[in-house]
Short mmCIF file of C-alpha atoms and ligand atoms in Angstrom, two decimals:
data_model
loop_
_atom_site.label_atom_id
_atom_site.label_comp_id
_atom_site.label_asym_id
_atom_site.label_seq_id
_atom_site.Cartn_x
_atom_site.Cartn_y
_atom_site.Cartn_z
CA UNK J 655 -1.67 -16.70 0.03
CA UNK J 656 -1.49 -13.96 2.86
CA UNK J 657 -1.48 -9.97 1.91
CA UNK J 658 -1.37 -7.59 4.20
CA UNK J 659 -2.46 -3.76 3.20
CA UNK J 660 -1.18 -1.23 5.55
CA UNK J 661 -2.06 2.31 4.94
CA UNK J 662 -0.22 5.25 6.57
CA UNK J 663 -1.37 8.93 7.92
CA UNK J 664 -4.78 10.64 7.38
CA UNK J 665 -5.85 7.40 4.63
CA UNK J 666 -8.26 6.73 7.61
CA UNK J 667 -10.37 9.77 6.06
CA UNK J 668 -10.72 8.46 3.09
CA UNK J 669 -13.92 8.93 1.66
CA UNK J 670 -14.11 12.42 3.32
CA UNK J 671 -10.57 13.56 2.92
CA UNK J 672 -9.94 15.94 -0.25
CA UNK J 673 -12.75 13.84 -2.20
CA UNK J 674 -11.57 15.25 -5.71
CA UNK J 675 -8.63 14.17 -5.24
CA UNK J 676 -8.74 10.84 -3.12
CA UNK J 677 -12.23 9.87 -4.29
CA UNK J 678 -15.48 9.42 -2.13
CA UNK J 679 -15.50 5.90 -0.74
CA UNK J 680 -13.85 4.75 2.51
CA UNK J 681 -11.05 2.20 2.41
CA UNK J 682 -13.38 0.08 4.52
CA UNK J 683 -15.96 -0.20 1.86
CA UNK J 684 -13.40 -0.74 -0.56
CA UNK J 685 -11.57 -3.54 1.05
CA UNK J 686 -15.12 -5.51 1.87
CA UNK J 687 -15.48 -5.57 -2.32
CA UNK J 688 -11.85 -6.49 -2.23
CA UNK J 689 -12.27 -9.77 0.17
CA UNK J 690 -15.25 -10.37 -2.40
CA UNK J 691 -12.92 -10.55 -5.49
CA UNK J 692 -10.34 -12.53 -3.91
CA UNK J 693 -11.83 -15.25 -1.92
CA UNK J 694 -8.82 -17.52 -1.89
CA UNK J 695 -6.90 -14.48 -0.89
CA UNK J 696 -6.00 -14.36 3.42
CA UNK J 697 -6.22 -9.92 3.14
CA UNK J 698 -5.57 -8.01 6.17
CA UNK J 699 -5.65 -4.64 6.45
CA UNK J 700 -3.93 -2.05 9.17
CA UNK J 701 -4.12 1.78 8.99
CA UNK J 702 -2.23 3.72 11.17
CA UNK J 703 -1.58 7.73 11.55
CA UNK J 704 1.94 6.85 13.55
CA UNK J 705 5.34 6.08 11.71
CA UNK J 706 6.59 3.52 14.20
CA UNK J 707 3.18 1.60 14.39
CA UNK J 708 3.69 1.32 10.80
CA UNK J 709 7.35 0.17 11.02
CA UNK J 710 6.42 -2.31 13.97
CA UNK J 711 3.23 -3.51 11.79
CA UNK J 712 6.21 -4.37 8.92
CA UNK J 713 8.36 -5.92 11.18
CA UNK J 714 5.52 -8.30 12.28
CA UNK J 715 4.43 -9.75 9.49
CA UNK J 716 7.19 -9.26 7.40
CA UNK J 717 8.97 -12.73 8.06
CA UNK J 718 5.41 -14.31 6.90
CA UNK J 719 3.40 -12.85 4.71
CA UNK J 720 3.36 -13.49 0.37
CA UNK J 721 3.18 -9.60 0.39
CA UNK J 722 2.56 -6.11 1.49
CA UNK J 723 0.84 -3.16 -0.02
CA UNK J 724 1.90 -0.31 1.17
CA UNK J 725 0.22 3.26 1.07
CA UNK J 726 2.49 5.32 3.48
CA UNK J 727 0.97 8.37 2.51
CA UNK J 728 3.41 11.41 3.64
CA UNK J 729 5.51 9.42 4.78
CA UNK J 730 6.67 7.58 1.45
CA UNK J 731 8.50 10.99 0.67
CA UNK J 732 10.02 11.66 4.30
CA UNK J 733 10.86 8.82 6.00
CA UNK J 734 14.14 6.57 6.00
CA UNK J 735 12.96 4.89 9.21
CA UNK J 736 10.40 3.08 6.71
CA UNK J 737 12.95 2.19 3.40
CA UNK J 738 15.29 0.43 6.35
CA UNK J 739 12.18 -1.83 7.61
CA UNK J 740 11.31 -2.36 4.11
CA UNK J 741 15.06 -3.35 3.84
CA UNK J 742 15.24 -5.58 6.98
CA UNK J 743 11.92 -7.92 6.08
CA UNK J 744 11.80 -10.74 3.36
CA UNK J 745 8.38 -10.36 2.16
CA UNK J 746 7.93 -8.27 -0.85
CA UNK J 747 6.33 -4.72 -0.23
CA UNK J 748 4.64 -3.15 -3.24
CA UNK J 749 4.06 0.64 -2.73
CA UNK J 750 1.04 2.48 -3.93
CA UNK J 751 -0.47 5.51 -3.90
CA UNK J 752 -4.11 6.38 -4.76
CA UNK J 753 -3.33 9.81 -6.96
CA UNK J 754 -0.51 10.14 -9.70
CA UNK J 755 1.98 12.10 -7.06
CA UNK J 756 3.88 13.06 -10.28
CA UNK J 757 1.19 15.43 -11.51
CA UNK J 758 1.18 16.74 -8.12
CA UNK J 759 3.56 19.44 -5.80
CA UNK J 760 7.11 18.59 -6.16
CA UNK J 761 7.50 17.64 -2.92
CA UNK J 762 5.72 14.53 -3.41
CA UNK J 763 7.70 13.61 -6.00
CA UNK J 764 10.48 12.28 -4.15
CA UNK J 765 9.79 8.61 -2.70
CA UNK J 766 12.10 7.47 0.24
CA UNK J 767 10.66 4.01 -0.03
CA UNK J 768 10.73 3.35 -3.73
CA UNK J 769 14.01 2.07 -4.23
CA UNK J 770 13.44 -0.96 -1.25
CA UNK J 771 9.56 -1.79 -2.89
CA UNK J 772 9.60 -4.43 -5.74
CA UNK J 773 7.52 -2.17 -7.68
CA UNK J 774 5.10 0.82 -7.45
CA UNK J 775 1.59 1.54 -8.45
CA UNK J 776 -0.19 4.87 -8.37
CA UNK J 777 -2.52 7.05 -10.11
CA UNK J 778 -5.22 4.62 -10.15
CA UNK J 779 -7.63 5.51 -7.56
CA UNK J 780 -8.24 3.34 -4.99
CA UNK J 781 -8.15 0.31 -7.68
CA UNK J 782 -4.11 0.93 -7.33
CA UNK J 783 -4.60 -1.89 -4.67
CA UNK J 784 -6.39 -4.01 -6.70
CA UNK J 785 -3.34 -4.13 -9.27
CA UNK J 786 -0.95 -4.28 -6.64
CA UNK J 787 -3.11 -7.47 -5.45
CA UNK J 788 -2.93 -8.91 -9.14
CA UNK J 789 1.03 -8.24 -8.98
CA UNK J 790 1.39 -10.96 -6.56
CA UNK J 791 -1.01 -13.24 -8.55
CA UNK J 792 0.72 -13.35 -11.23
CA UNK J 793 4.58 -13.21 -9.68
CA UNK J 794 2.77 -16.88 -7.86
CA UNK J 795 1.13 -18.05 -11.40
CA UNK J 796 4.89 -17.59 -12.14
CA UNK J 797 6.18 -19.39 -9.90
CA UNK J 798 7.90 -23.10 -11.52
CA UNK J 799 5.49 -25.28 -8.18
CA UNK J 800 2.49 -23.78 -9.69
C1 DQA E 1040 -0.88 9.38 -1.25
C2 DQA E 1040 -0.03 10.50 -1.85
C3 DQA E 1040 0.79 11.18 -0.77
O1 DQA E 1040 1.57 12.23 -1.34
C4 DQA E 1040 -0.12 11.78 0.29
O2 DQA E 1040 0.65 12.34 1.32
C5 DQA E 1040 -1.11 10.81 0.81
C6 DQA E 1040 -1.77 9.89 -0.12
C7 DQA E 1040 -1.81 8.72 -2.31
O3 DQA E 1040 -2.28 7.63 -2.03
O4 DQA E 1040 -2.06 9.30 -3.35
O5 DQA E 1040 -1.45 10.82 1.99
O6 DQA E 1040 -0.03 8.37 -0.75
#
């Protein structure tokens, strides 16, 4: 099974970015314990701070891939550029978000990528991609050839 975690703009500071809100551990840190959890797991991870980076990253592995995780940060509530690649790709994207958005401004209540994700997780922390990780688990412990 192959998941690939792509995170959008400024998640590269996290650790140091807004702590009370985003928490104080790098995604780098977290994703080592991750790999350690789920050694039959293939997990890749790409960040990027640029909105087509993150659309070509989707188009790349989208035709391949069990899944995607997908933290698009600001983006999630502007861009349609990102619900069309989500559209145009056949692996599953789940999105997630590290803080509840909803007890947040209201301008981050509004997802543009929502309605082409199988499912959303958020308010977790950064464990949000832990139980988006377990969301594909189970949809292949599902599965009738298992
Ligand atoms: C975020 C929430 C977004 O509103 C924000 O722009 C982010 C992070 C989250 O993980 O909580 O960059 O996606």
């Amino acid at each position: 099974m192959k998941i690939q975690i792509i995170n959008g703009p400024n998640l590269n500071l996290l650790g140091k970015r807004e702590p009370q809100v985003y928490g104080s551990v790098s995604f780098e840190s977290y994703f080592e314990g991750l790999k350690e959890i789920y050694p039959g797991i293939c997990l890749d991870y790409f960040q990027s701070n640029s909105e087509g980076d993150i659309i070509g990253k989707l188009q790349e592995v989208g035709f391949s891939c069990d899944g995607i995780i997908l933290n698009a940060g600001a983006y999630t509530h502007t861009s349609i550029g990102l619900h069309d690649a989500i559209k145009s790709i056949t692996s599953k994207v789940v999105e997630v978000h590290i803080s509840n958005v909803h007890q947040r401004e209201s301008f981050r209540h509004k997802s543009m990528i929502a309605s082409a994700c199988k499912g959303i997780i958020l308010g977790f922390g950064l464990h949000s991609y832990k139980l988006a990780i377990d969301s594909f688990v189970l949809d292949v412990e599902k599965s009738p050839q298992h």
